[in-house]
Short mmCIF file of C-alpha atoms and ligand atoms in Angstrom, two decimals:
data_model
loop_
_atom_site.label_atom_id
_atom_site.label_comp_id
_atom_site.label_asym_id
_atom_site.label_seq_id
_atom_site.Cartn_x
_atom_site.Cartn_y
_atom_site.Cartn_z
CA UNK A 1 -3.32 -144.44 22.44
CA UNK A 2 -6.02 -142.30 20.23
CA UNK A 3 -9.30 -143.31 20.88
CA UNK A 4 -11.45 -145.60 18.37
CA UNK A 5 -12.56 -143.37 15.47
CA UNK A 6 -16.66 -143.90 15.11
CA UNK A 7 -19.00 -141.72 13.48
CA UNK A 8 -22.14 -142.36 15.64
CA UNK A 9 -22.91 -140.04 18.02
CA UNK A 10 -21.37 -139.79 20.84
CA UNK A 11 -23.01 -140.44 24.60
CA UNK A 12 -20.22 -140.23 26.64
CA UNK A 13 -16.53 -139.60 26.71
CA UNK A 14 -13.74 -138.92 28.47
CA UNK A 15 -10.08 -137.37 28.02
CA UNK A 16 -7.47 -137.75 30.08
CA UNK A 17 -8.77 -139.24 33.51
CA UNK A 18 -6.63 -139.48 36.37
CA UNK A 19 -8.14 -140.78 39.41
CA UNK A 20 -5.96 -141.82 42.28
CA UNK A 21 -6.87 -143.28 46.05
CA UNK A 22 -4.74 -142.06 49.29
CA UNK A 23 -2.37 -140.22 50.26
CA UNK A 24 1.54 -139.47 50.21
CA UNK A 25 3.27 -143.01 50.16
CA UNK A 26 0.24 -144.77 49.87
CA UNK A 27 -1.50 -142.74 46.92
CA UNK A 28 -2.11 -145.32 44.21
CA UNK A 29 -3.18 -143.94 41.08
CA UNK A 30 -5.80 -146.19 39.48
CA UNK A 31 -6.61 -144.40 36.22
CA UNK A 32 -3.95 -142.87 34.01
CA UNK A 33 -4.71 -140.80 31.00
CA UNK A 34 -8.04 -142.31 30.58
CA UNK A 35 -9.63 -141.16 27.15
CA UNK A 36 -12.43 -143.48 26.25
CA UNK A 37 -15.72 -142.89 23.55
CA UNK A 38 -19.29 -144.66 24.41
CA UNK A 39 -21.53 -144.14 21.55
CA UNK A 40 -25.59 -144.13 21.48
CA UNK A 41 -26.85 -147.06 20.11
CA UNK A 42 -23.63 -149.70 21.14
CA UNK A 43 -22.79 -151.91 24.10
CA UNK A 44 -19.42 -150.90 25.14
CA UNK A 45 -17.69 -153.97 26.93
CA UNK A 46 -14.46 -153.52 29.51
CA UNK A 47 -12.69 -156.20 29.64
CA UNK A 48 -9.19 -156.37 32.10
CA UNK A 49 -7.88 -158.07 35.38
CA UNK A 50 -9.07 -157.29 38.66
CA UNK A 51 -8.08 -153.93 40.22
CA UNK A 52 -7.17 -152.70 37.05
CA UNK A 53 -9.66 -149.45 36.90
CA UNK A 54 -12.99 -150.66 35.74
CA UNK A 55 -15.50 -150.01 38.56
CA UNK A 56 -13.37 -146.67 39.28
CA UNK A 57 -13.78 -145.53 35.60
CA UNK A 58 -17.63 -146.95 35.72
CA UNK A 59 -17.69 -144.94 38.61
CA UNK A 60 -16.85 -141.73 36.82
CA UNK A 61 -18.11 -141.71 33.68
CA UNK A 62 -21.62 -142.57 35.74
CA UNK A 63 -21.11 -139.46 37.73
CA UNK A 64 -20.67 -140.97 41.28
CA UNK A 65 -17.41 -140.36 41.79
CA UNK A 66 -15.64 -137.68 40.78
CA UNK A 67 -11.88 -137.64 38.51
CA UNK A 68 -9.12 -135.85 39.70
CA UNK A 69 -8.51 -134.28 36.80
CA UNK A 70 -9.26 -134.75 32.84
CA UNK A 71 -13.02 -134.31 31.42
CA UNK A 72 -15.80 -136.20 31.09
CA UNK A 73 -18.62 -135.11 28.66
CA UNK A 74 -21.83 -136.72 28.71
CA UNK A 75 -24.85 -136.35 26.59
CA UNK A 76 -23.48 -132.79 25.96
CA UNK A 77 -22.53 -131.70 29.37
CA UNK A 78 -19.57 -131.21 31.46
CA UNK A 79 -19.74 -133.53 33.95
CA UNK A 80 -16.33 -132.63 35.82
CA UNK A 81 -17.74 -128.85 35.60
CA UNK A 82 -21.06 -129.42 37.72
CA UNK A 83 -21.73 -128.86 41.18
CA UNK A 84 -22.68 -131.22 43.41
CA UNK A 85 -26.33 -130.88 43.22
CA UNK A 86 -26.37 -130.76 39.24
CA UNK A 87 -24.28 -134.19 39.38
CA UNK A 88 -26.81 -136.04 41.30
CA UNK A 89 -30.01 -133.93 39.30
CA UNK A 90 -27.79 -135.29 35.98
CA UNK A 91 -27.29 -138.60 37.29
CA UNK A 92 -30.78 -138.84 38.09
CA UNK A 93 -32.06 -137.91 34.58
CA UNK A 94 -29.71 -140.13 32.54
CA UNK A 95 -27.69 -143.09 34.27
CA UNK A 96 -28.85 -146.27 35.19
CA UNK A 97 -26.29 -148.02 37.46
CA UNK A 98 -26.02 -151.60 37.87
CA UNK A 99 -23.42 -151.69 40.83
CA UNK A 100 -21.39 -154.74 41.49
CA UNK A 101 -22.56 -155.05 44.67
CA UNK A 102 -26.23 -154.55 43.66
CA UNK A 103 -26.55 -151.40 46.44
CA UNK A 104 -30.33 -152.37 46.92
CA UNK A 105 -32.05 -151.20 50.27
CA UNK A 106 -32.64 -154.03 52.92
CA UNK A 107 -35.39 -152.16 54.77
CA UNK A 108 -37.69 -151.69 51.81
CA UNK A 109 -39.69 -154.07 49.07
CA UNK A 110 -37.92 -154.80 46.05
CA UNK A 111 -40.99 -153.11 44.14
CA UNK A 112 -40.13 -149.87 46.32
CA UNK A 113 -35.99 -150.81 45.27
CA UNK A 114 -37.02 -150.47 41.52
CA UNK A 115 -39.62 -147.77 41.79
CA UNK A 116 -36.37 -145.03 43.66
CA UNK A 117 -34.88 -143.29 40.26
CA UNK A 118 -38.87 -142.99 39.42
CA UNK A 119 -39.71 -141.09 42.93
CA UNK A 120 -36.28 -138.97 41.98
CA UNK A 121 -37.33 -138.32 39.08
CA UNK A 122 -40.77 -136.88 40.60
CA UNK A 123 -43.48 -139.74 39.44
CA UNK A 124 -46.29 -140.18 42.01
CA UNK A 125 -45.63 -143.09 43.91
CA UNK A 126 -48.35 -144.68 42.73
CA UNK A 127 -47.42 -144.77 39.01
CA UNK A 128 -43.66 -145.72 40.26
CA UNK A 129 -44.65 -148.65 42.01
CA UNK A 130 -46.31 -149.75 38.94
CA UNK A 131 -43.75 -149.47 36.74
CA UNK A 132 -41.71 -151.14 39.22
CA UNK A 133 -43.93 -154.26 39.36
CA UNK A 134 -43.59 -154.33 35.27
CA UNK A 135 -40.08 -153.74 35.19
CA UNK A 136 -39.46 -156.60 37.64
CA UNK A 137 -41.48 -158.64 35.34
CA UNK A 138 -39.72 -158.36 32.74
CA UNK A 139 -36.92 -159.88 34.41
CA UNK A 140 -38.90 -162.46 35.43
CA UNK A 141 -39.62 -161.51 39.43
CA UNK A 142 -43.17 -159.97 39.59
CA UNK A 143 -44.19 -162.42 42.26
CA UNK A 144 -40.93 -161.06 44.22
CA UNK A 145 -42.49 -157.37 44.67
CA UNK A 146 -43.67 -157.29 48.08
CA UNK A 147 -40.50 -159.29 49.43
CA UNK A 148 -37.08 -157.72 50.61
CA UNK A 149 -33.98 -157.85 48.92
CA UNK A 150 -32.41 -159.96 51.87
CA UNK A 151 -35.44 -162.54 51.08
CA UNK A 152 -34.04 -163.33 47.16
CA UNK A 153 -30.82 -165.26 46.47
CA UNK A 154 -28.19 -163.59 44.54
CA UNK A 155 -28.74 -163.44 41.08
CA UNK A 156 -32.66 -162.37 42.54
CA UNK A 157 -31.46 -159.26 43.71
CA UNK A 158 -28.78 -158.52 41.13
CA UNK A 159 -32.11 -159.08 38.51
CA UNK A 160 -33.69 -156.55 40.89
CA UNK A 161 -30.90 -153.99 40.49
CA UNK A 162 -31.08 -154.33 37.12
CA UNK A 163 -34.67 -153.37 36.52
CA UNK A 164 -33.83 -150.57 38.87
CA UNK A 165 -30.94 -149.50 36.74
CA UNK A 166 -34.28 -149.69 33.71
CA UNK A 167 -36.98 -148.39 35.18
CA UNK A 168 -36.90 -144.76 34.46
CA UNK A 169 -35.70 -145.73 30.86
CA UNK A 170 -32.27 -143.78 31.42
CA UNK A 171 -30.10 -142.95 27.89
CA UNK A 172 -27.18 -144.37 29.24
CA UNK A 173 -27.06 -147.89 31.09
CA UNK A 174 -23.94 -148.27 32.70
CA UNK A 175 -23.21 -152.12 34.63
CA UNK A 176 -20.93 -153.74 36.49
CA UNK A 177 -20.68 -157.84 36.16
CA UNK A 178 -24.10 -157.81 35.60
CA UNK A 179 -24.63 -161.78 34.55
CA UNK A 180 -22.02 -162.24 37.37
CA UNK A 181 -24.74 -164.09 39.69
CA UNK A 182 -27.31 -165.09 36.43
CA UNK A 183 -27.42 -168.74 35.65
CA UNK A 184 -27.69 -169.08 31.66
CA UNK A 185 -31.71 -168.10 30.95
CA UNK A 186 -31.50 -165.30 33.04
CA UNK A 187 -28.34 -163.71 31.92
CA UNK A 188 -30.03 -164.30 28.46
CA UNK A 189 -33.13 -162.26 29.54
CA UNK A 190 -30.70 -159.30 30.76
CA UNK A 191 -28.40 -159.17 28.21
CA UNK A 192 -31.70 -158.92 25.65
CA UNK A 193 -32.89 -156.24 27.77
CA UNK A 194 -29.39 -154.23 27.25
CA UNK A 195 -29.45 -155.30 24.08
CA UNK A 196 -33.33 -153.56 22.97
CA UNK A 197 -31.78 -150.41 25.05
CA UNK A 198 -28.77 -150.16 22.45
CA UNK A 199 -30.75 -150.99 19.74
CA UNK A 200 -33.23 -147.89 20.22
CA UNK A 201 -30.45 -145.68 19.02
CA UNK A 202 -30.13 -143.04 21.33
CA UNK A 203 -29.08 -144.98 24.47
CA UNK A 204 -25.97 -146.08 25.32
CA UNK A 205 -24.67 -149.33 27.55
CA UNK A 206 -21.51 -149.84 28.77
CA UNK A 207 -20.56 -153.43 30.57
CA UNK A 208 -17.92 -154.44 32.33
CA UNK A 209 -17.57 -158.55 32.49
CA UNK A 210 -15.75 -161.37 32.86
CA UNK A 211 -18.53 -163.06 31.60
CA UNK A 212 -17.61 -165.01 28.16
CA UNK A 213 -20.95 -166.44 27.78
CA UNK A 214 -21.90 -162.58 26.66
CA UNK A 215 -19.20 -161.32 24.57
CA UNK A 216 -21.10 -161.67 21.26
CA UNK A 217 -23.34 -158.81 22.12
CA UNK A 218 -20.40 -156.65 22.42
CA UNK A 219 -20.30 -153.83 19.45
CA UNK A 220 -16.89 -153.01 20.81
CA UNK A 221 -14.68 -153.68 23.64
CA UNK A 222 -12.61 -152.17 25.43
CA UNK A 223 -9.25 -153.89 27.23
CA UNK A 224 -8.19 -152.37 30.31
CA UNK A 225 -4.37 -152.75 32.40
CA UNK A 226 -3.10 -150.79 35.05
CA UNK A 227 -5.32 -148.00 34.70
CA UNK A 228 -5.22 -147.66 31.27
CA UNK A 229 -7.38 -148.28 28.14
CA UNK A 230 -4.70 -150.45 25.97
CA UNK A 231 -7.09 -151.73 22.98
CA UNK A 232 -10.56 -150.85 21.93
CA UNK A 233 -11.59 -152.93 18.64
CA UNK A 234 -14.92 -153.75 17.06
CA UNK A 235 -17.00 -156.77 18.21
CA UNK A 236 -19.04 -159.27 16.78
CA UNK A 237 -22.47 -157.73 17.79
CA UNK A 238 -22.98 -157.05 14.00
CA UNK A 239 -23.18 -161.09 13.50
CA UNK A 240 -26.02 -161.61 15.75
CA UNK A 241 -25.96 -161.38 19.91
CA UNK A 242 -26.36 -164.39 21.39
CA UNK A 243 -26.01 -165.73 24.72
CA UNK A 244 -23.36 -168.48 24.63
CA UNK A 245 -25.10 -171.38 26.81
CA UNK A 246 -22.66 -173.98 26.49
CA UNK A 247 -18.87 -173.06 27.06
CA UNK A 248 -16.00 -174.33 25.15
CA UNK A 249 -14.28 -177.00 27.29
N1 LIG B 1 -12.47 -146.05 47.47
C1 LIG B 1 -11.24 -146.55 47.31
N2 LIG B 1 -10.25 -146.27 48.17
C2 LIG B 1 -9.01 -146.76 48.00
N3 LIG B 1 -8.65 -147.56 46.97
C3 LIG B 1 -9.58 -147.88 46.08
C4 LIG B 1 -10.93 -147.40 46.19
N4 LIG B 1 -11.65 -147.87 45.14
C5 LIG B 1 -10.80 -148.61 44.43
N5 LIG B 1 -9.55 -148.62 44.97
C6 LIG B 1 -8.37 -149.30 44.44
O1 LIG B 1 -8.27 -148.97 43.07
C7 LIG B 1 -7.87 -150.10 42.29
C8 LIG B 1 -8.88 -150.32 41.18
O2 LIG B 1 -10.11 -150.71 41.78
P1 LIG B 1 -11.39 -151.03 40.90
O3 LIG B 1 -12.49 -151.34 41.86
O4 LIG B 1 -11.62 -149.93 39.94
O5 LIG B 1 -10.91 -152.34 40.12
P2 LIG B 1 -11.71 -153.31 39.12
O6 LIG B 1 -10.96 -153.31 37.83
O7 LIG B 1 -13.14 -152.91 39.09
O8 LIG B 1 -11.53 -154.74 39.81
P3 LIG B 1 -12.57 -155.99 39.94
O9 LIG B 1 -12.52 -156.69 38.59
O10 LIG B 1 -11.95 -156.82 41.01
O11 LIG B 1 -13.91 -155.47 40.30
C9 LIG B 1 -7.71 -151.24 43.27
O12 LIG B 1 -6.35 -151.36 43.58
C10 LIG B 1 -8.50 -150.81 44.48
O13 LIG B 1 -7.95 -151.32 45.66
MG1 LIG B 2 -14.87 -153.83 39.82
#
């Protein structure tokens, strides 16, 4: 199906994925004929039943893993095109990843978890672990800096891969489930953090959720089946994001 026609500027698209896992009889292709549009200044929401693509295409369009064939432009650059080496330099300079499974390091302090796409990125370590200690506060942990990850219950660390995913103030947020652990304040204090990064203009956020409580701040969303995109339509974002606390019984 053509792709949803926007006139904002475009962060990051894609035409024609195919991504498939194994080999011979048990090759599975997970992404067919992908072609999908995230624009700067939105929250792009993927919607669609488990093992139906979304963490693979996440996966791409971040630059972690790469298609097997089709394109994937962001920001301006060819993403299927680069080496190695300029993949992780790119993914370094513009994606913030909030992974599904969080990904944080047990061995280190969460304030060392947040500060890593700042010491990438080159910041003395100094300045990074202060900007780490902020960013956790602003998702409510500063007096979790010093402890590990393995210390913090779930939706602690998931709030700690978040501000990771913030830190270095990347123009494209890209997050998987990520009120999936949050009881109903905190998910509120992360989807207004997404929601200030879309609303600069330049950045980008793309979402994927089950999560009904934050559909609202949705400017579109995207509906995913069997590896492919099978409706993209305009949200209610433009009415006002809100976090829904109570659910409809
Ligand atoms: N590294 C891998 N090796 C083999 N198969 C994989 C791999 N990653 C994903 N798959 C398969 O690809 C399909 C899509 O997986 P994916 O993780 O993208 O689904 P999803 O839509 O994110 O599901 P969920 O909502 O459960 O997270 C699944 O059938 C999964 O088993
Ligand atoms: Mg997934």
């Amino acid at each position: 199906m053509p792709d949803f026609p926007d006139t904002r500027p475009v962060a990051v698209e894609t035409h024609g994925i195919e991504k498939s896992f194994g080999d011979g009889a048990a090759k599975l292709l997970v992404l067919k004929q992908v072609s999908l549009t995230v624009c700067k200044g939105e929250i792009l929401m993927l919607v669609g039943p488990s093992g139906c693509g979304k963490t693979t295409l996440l996966s791409i369009i971040g630059g972690t893993l790469r298609p097997d064939c089709g394109e994937v432009t962001a920001f301006g650059q060819p993403l299927h095109r680069m080496r190695s080496s300029e993949l992780t330099r790119f993914r370094a300079g513009h994606i913030g990843f909030i992974f599904q499974q969080f990904n944080l390091i047990p061995t280190i302090s969460c304030a060392e978890n947040v500060a890593v796409p700042l010491l990438i990125a080159g910041v003395r370590s100094s300045v990074a672990i202060r900007k780490a200690r902020e960013t956790l506060g602003l998702v409510g942990l500063a007096d979790r800096a010093k402890d590990r990850p393995g210390f913090l219950s779930g939706g602690q660390q998931q709030r700690v891969a978040i501000a990771r995913a913030l830190v270095h103030e990347p123009p494209m947020v890209i997050c998987d489930e990520p009120t999936a652990a949050l009881d109903a304040s905190n998910g509120e204090i992360v989807m207004n953090l997404l929601a200030g990064v879309a609303r600069s203009g330049d950045r980008a956020v793309m979402v994927v959720t089950h999560d009904n409580r934050i559909f609202s701040y949705a400017d579109r969303i995207a509906r995913m089946d069997d590896g492919r995109i099978i409706e993209v339509r305009d949200a209610a974002a433009g009415h006002g994001r809100h976090f829904l606390h109570e659910l409809p019984h």
